[in-house]
Amino acid sequence: MPEVVVETRSLTKKFGAFVAVNDLDIRIEEGSVYGFLGPNGSGKSTTIRMLCGLLAPTSGQALVLGMDLAREARRLRKDIGYMSQKFSLYPDMSVIENLNLYAGLYSLSGAEKKSRIEEMLAFAGLEDRTEDLTATLSGGRRQKLALGCAILHRPKILFLDEPTGGVDPKARRQFWEVIYNLARGGMTIMVTTHFMDEAEHCDRVAFIYFGSLIADDDPVALKRKLPGSIYEIGGPDTMSLLAKIRGNANLPLLDANFFGAKLHLLVRDEYRFEEDPAFEGYAAKKIAPTMEDLFVHLVRSNRTKGE
């Protein structure tokens, strides 16, 4: 069994009367990619900042590499890498100045410092742009440089907070290849993302909503928990089609949402959409559920419970 290298026990963070993270229990295994999902303001970034030792929890406990963050955060810094959604770079400093700054923060010096900076310049494809201001780089280059700064000291655990926001799809795909390679090399990675296709490829995915954990499992097992089947259906006017679907009292509809130009419907398993004469002529087909289908259902069902 892989070793558990990150564990929280009833981890809670309050800002005054506002509960940002509520009684959180998660476990992350060594060498895995752990996706942490939730709507904006759900507590993702607050959780990561606590696990990095940047925020003190109000109550509960966080263990990283077996050490309690409340007492040993300073000792853990050499084993943790952190990349924020703003890429953690200084835009008015050059590429090499950013790398030198992080090397100093991680106490790298001499030959090791020189070697690691050269490796990260090659990794980011910036060997000939060392004196360029970071602000002048493309989103993809800044992203790679920020990751290079975060792993300069070869951390055992890497925390990534929305690392692919603001970059093009090609840069996103390339970035995830890097993440997989790091995990294959033994690094443990916790990543927050709002891209559901990225969550599909994590070893384990947790959903947080209004500070509370509402699901935590591998992607295949999570999708099996949907209480029905997903149908995709399209038409010339999806708004009217959705109204017709919701107005059909015989349709055992559990959920419905727009998915591009089509609708995804969650219906009870016994129902056969393609056999319903009320929808004859529509291109309805049963499909495998996506993480987005699961995410929408979880958020809506938990919102209803909260209300």
Short mmCIF file of C-alpha atoms in Angstrom, two decimals:
data_model
loop_
_atom_site.label_atom_id
_atom_site.label_comp_id
_atom_site.label_asym_id
_atom_site.label_seq_id
_atom_site.Cartn_x
_atom_site.Cartn_y
_atom_site.Cartn_z
CA MET A 1 0.00 0.00 0.00
CA PRO A 2 1.33 3.50 -0.87
CA GLU A 3 2.20 5.68 2.08
CA VAL A 4 -0.23 8.47 3.03
CA VAL A 5 1.83 11.67 2.88
CA VAL A 6 -0.91 14.28 3.38
CA GLU A 7 -3.72 13.83 5.89
CA THR A 8 -6.18 16.26 7.42
CA ARG A 9 -8.32 15.60 10.45
CA SER A 10 -11.33 17.86 10.98
CA LEU A 11 -9.32 20.72 9.43
CA THR A 12 -11.25 23.97 9.80
CA LYS A 13 -10.55 27.59 8.88
CA LYS A 14 -12.75 30.50 9.89
CA PHE A 15 -12.45 34.17 9.02
CA GLY A 16 -14.57 35.78 11.69
CA ALA A 17 -18.03 34.23 11.41
CA PHE A 18 -17.32 32.91 7.90
CA VAL A 19 -16.34 29.23 7.70
CA ALA A 20 -14.02 28.85 4.68
CA VAL A 21 -13.09 25.20 5.32
CA ASN A 22 -15.30 23.04 7.49
CA ASP A 23 -14.19 19.84 9.23
CA LEU A 24 -12.14 18.57 6.28
CA ASP A 25 -10.81 14.99 6.23
CA ILE A 26 -8.68 13.99 3.24
CA ARG A 27 -5.82 11.52 2.64
CA ILE A 28 -3.33 11.75 -0.23
CA GLU A 29 -1.07 8.84 -1.15
CA GLU A 30 2.57 9.16 -2.16
CA GLY A 31 3.18 9.56 -5.88
CA SER A 32 -0.45 10.27 -6.72
CA VAL A 33 -2.16 13.17 -8.49
CA TYR A 34 -4.99 14.37 -6.25
CA GLY A 35 -7.55 16.68 -7.86
CA PHE A 36 -9.35 19.14 -5.61
CA LEU A 37 -12.45 20.65 -7.21
CA GLY A 38 -15.15 23.07 -6.27
CA PRO A 39 -16.85 26.32 -7.34
CA ASN A 40 -15.12 29.65 -6.78
CA GLY A 41 -15.11 30.48 -3.08
CA SER A 42 -15.60 26.89 -1.98
CA GLY A 43 -12.39 26.69 0.08
CA LYS A 44 -9.89 25.13 -2.35
CA SER A 45 -7.20 27.80 -2.14
CA THR A 46 -7.65 28.19 1.61
CA THR A 47 -7.07 24.45 2.06
CA ILE A 48 -3.91 24.48 -0.05
CA ARG A 49 -2.54 27.50 1.80
CA MET A 50 -3.06 25.73 5.12
CA LEU A 51 -1.30 22.61 3.81
CA CYS A 52 1.62 24.76 2.67
CA GLY A 53 1.89 26.36 6.11
CA LEU A 54 0.88 29.79 4.77
CA LEU A 55 -2.33 29.91 6.81
CA ALA A 56 -2.88 28.61 10.33
CA PRO A 57 -6.01 26.47 10.76
CA THR A 58 -8.65 27.58 13.27
CA SER A 59 -9.00 23.99 14.47
CA GLY A 60 -8.23 20.44 13.43
CA GLN A 61 -4.96 18.98 12.27
CA ALA A 62 -2.93 18.70 9.08
CA LEU A 63 -0.15 16.13 8.76
CA VAL A 64 2.31 16.39 5.87
CA LEU A 65 5.00 13.72 5.57
CA GLY A 66 4.03 12.67 9.07
CA MET A 67 4.74 16.11 10.54
CA ASP A 68 2.16 18.37 12.15
CA LEU A 69 2.00 21.66 10.26
CA ALA A 70 1.03 23.54 13.41
CA ARG A 71 4.40 22.73 15.00
CA GLU A 72 6.75 21.86 12.15
CA ALA A 73 5.80 24.07 9.19
CA ARG A 74 9.31 25.52 8.93
CA ARG A 75 10.92 22.07 8.69
CA LEU A 76 8.50 21.09 5.93
CA ARG A 77 9.23 23.99 3.61
CA LYS A 78 12.18 22.25 1.96
CA ASP A 79 9.90 19.32 1.02
CA ILE A 80 6.97 21.38 -0.33
CA GLY A 81 6.54 23.18 -3.64
CA TYR A 82 3.72 25.66 -4.20
CA MET A 83 2.47 27.33 -7.36
CA SER A 84 -0.44 29.74 -7.02
CA GLN A 85 -3.02 30.63 -9.65
CA LYS A 86 -1.11 33.88 -10.27
CA PHE A 87 1.98 31.81 -11.15
CA SER A 88 3.94 33.06 -8.08
CA LEU A 89 6.27 35.17 -10.23
CA TYR A 90 7.47 38.76 -10.02
CA PRO A 91 6.53 40.30 -13.41
CA ASP A 92 8.94 43.27 -13.12
CA MET A 93 11.89 40.95 -12.57
CA SER A 94 13.74 39.02 -15.26
CA VAL A 95 13.54 35.27 -15.79
CA ILE A 96 16.93 34.68 -14.16
CA GLU A 97 16.14 37.04 -11.27
CA ASN A 98 13.00 35.05 -10.46
CA LEU A 99 14.94 31.78 -10.52
CA ASN A 100 17.73 33.21 -8.37
CA LEU A 101 15.18 34.51 -5.88
CA TYR A 102 13.55 31.10 -5.47
CA ALA A 103 16.93 29.39 -5.28
CA GLY A 104 17.75 31.65 -2.34
CA LEU A 105 14.40 30.98 -0.67
CA TYR A 106 15.10 27.25 -0.89
CA SER A 107 18.71 27.65 0.31
CA LEU A 108 20.26 26.38 -2.93
CA SER A 109 23.82 27.47 -3.57
CA GLY A 110 26.98 26.71 -5.50
CA ALA A 111 27.01 23.99 -8.14
CA GLU A 112 23.59 22.67 -7.15
CA LYS A 113 21.99 26.08 -7.63
CA LYS A 114 23.67 26.58 -11.01
CA SER A 115 22.70 23.10 -12.21
CA ARG A 116 19.07 23.35 -11.13
CA ILE A 117 18.59 26.81 -12.66
CA GLU A 118 20.01 25.56 -15.95
CA GLU A 119 17.64 22.57 -15.83
CA MET A 120 14.62 24.79 -15.21
CA LEU A 121 15.60 27.21 -17.98
CA ALA A 122 15.77 24.26 -20.38
CA PHE A 123 12.49 22.90 -19.02
CA ALA A 124 10.74 26.22 -19.70
CA GLY A 125 12.53 26.77 -23.03
CA LEU A 126 13.96 30.04 -21.79
CA GLU A 127 17.72 29.46 -22.17
CA ASP A 128 18.01 32.45 -24.55
CA ARG A 129 15.61 34.71 -22.66
CA THR A 130 17.17 34.86 -19.21
CA GLU A 131 17.22 38.67 -19.13
CA ASP A 132 13.66 39.14 -20.41
CA LEU A 133 11.13 40.52 -17.95
CA THR A 134 8.68 37.86 -16.84
CA ALA A 135 5.79 40.15 -17.80
CA THR A 136 6.80 39.89 -21.47
CA LEU A 137 6.48 36.08 -21.60
CA SER A 138 3.47 34.26 -23.05
CA GLY A 139 1.04 32.61 -20.64
CA GLY A 140 2.45 29.16 -21.38
CA ARG A 141 6.05 30.27 -20.80
CA ARG A 142 5.15 32.02 -17.55
CA GLN A 143 3.32 28.89 -16.45
CA LYS A 144 6.36 26.69 -17.08
CA LEU A 145 8.70 29.17 -15.41
CA ALA A 146 6.43 29.31 -12.34
CA LEU A 147 6.41 25.52 -12.15
CA GLY A 148 10.19 25.50 -12.57
CA CYS A 149 10.50 27.87 -9.60
CA ALA A 150 8.17 25.66 -7.54
CA ILE A 151 10.17 22.45 -8.19
CA LEU A 152 13.63 24.03 -8.22
CA HIS A 153 14.47 22.37 -4.89
CA ARG A 154 13.03 18.94 -5.85
CA PRO A 155 10.13 18.91 -3.36
CA LYS A 156 8.46 15.68 -2.32
CA ILE A 157 4.99 17.25 -2.48
CA LEU A 158 3.78 19.84 -4.98
CA PHE A 159 0.68 21.98 -4.40
CA LEU A 160 -0.77 23.56 -7.55
CA ASP A 161 -3.58 26.11 -7.23
CA GLU A 162 -5.43 26.54 -10.56
CA PRO A 163 -2.17 26.10 -12.51
CA THR A 164 -3.75 26.03 -15.99
CA GLY A 165 -6.00 29.07 -15.72
CA GLY A 166 -5.36 31.69 -18.38
CA VAL A 167 -3.36 29.51 -20.80
CA ASP A 168 -4.38 28.02 -24.14
CA PRO A 169 -5.52 24.37 -24.54
CA LYS A 170 -2.17 23.29 -26.03
CA ALA A 171 -0.27 24.70 -23.04
CA ARG A 172 -2.76 22.99 -20.71
CA ARG A 173 -2.13 19.59 -22.32
CA GLN A 174 1.64 20.05 -22.20
CA PHE A 175 1.47 21.12 -18.58
CA TRP A 176 -0.45 17.99 -17.60
CA GLU A 177 2.12 15.81 -19.32
CA VAL A 178 4.70 17.43 -17.05
CA ILE A 179 2.49 16.73 -14.00
CA TYR A 180 2.20 13.05 -14.93
CA ASN A 181 5.95 12.78 -15.43
CA LEU A 182 6.60 14.33 -12.02
CA ALA A 183 4.14 11.89 -10.40
CA ARG A 184 5.75 8.95 -12.21
CA GLY A 185 9.04 10.11 -10.68
CA GLY A 186 7.54 9.78 -7.20
CA MET A 187 6.37 13.34 -6.52
CA THR A 188 2.97 13.71 -4.84
CA ILE A 189 0.79 16.39 -6.43
CA MET A 190 -2.35 18.10 -5.17
CA VAL A 191 -3.98 20.29 -7.81
CA THR A 192 -7.05 22.50 -7.83
CA THR A 193 -8.75 23.01 -11.17
CA HIS A 194 -12.07 24.08 -12.63
CA PHE A 195 -11.45 22.17 -15.87
CA MET A 196 -13.44 18.95 -15.57
CA ASP A 197 -11.48 17.20 -18.34
CA GLU A 198 -8.35 17.62 -16.24
CA ALA A 199 -10.03 16.03 -13.23
CA GLU A 200 -10.72 12.92 -15.33
CA HIS A 201 -7.01 12.10 -15.30
CA CYS A 202 -6.33 12.45 -11.58
CA ASP A 203 -5.76 9.34 -9.49
CA ARG A 204 -8.30 10.61 -6.98
CA VAL A 205 -10.72 13.54 -6.99
CA ALA A 206 -12.32 15.41 -4.10
CA PHE A 207 -15.19 17.89 -4.40
CA ILE A 208 -15.52 20.70 -1.88
CA TYR A 209 -18.64 22.86 -1.63
CA PHE A 210 -19.07 25.80 0.75
CA GLY A 211 -16.05 24.53 2.69
CA SER A 212 -17.33 20.96 3.16
CA LEU A 213 -16.15 17.80 1.45
CA ILE A 214 -19.02 16.27 -0.54
CA ALA A 215 -17.19 13.51 -2.48
CA ASP A 216 -13.76 11.88 -2.53
CA ASP A 217 -12.84 8.85 -4.65
CA ASP A 218 -11.19 7.84 -7.92
CA PRO A 219 -12.94 9.27 -11.03
CA VAL A 220 -14.43 5.95 -12.19
CA ALA A 221 -15.93 5.17 -8.77
CA LEU A 222 -17.27 8.72 -8.44
CA LYS A 223 -19.13 8.57 -11.74
CA ARG A 224 -20.68 5.27 -10.74
CA LYS A 225 -22.36 7.12 -7.87
CA LEU A 226 -24.61 9.09 -10.21
CA PRO A 227 -28.16 7.88 -9.40
CA GLY A 228 -29.18 7.15 -12.97
CA SER A 229 -28.13 7.32 -16.63
CA ILE A 230 -26.93 10.25 -18.72
CA TYR A 231 -28.59 11.04 -22.04
CA GLU A 232 -27.38 13.60 -24.54
CA ILE A 233 -30.05 15.27 -26.65
CA GLY A 234 -30.01 18.15 -29.09
CA GLY A 235 -32.40 20.21 -31.15
CA PRO A 236 -32.74 23.52 -32.97
CA ASP A 237 -33.93 25.28 -29.81
CA THR A 238 -32.46 23.76 -26.64
CA MET A 239 -34.24 26.24 -24.35
CA SER A 240 -37.65 25.13 -25.65
CA LEU A 241 -36.53 21.51 -25.56
CA LEU A 242 -35.48 21.86 -21.91
CA ALA A 243 -38.88 23.38 -21.06
CA LYS A 244 -40.62 20.48 -22.82
CA ILE A 245 -38.51 17.95 -20.94
CA ARG A 246 -39.17 19.55 -17.58
CA GLY A 247 -42.87 19.74 -18.37
CA ASN A 248 -43.15 16.01 -19.07
CA ALA A 249 -44.56 14.50 -15.88
CA ASN A 250 -43.85 10.97 -17.14
CA LEU A 251 -40.13 11.58 -17.52
CA PRO A 252 -38.18 10.45 -14.42
CA LEU A 253 -35.81 13.41 -14.67
CA LEU A 254 -33.22 13.80 -11.91
CA ASP A 255 -31.15 16.63 -13.39
CA ALA A 256 -30.66 18.60 -16.61
CA ASN A 257 -27.96 20.97 -17.77
CA PHE A 258 -26.57 22.54 -20.90
CA PHE A 259 -23.48 20.91 -22.36
CA GLY A 260 -22.31 23.07 -25.22
CA ALA A 261 -25.09 23.19 -27.81
CA LYS A 262 -26.82 20.12 -26.37
CA LEU A 263 -28.47 19.00 -23.15
CA HIS A 264 -27.27 16.36 -20.71
CA LEU A 265 -30.11 14.73 -18.79
CA LEU A 266 -29.80 12.54 -15.74
CA VAL A 267 -32.75 10.13 -15.67
CA ARG A 268 -33.56 7.01 -13.68
CA ASP A 269 -31.94 3.86 -15.03
CA GLU A 270 -35.19 2.12 -15.97
CA TYR A 271 -36.17 4.87 -18.42
CA ARG A 272 -35.38 4.54 -22.16
CA PHE A 273 -35.34 8.02 -23.63
CA GLU A 274 -35.05 6.77 -27.21
CA GLU A 275 -38.26 4.75 -26.80
CA ASP A 276 -40.38 7.66 -25.53
CA PRO A 277 -42.79 8.80 -28.30
CA ALA A 278 -42.90 12.27 -26.74
CA PHE A 279 -39.38 12.86 -27.99
CA GLU A 280 -39.52 11.07 -31.33
CA GLY A 281 -37.30 12.77 -33.89
CA TYR A 282 -34.79 14.07 -31.39
CA ALA A 283 -31.23 12.72 -31.52
CA ALA A 284 -31.17 11.30 -28.02
CA LYS A 285 -28.44 8.87 -27.04
CA LYS A 286 -27.24 7.32 -23.81
CA ILE A 287 -23.64 8.30 -23.03
CA ALA A 288 -21.00 7.62 -20.41
CA PRO A 289 -21.14 10.28 -17.67
CA THR A 290 -18.40 12.89 -17.51
CA MET A 291 -16.87 14.53 -14.45
CA GLU A 292 -18.78 17.67 -15.40
CA ASP A 293 -22.08 15.75 -15.19
CA LEU A 294 -21.09 14.52 -11.75
CA PHE A 295 -19.89 17.93 -10.61
CA VAL A 296 -23.10 19.69 -11.65
CA HIS A 297 -25.23 17.03 -9.98
CA LEU A 298 -23.26 17.14 -6.74
CA VAL A 299 -23.38 20.94 -6.54
CA ARG A 300 -27.11 21.09 -7.29
CA SER A 301 -28.06 18.31 -4.90
CA ASN A 302 -25.99 19.82 -2.08
CA ARG A 303 -27.37 23.28 -2.79
CA THR A 304 -30.87 21.85 -2.41
CA LYS A 305 -29.91 20.20 0.88
CA GLY A 306 -28.48 23.50 2.14
CA GLU A 307 -31.64 25.36 1.27
#
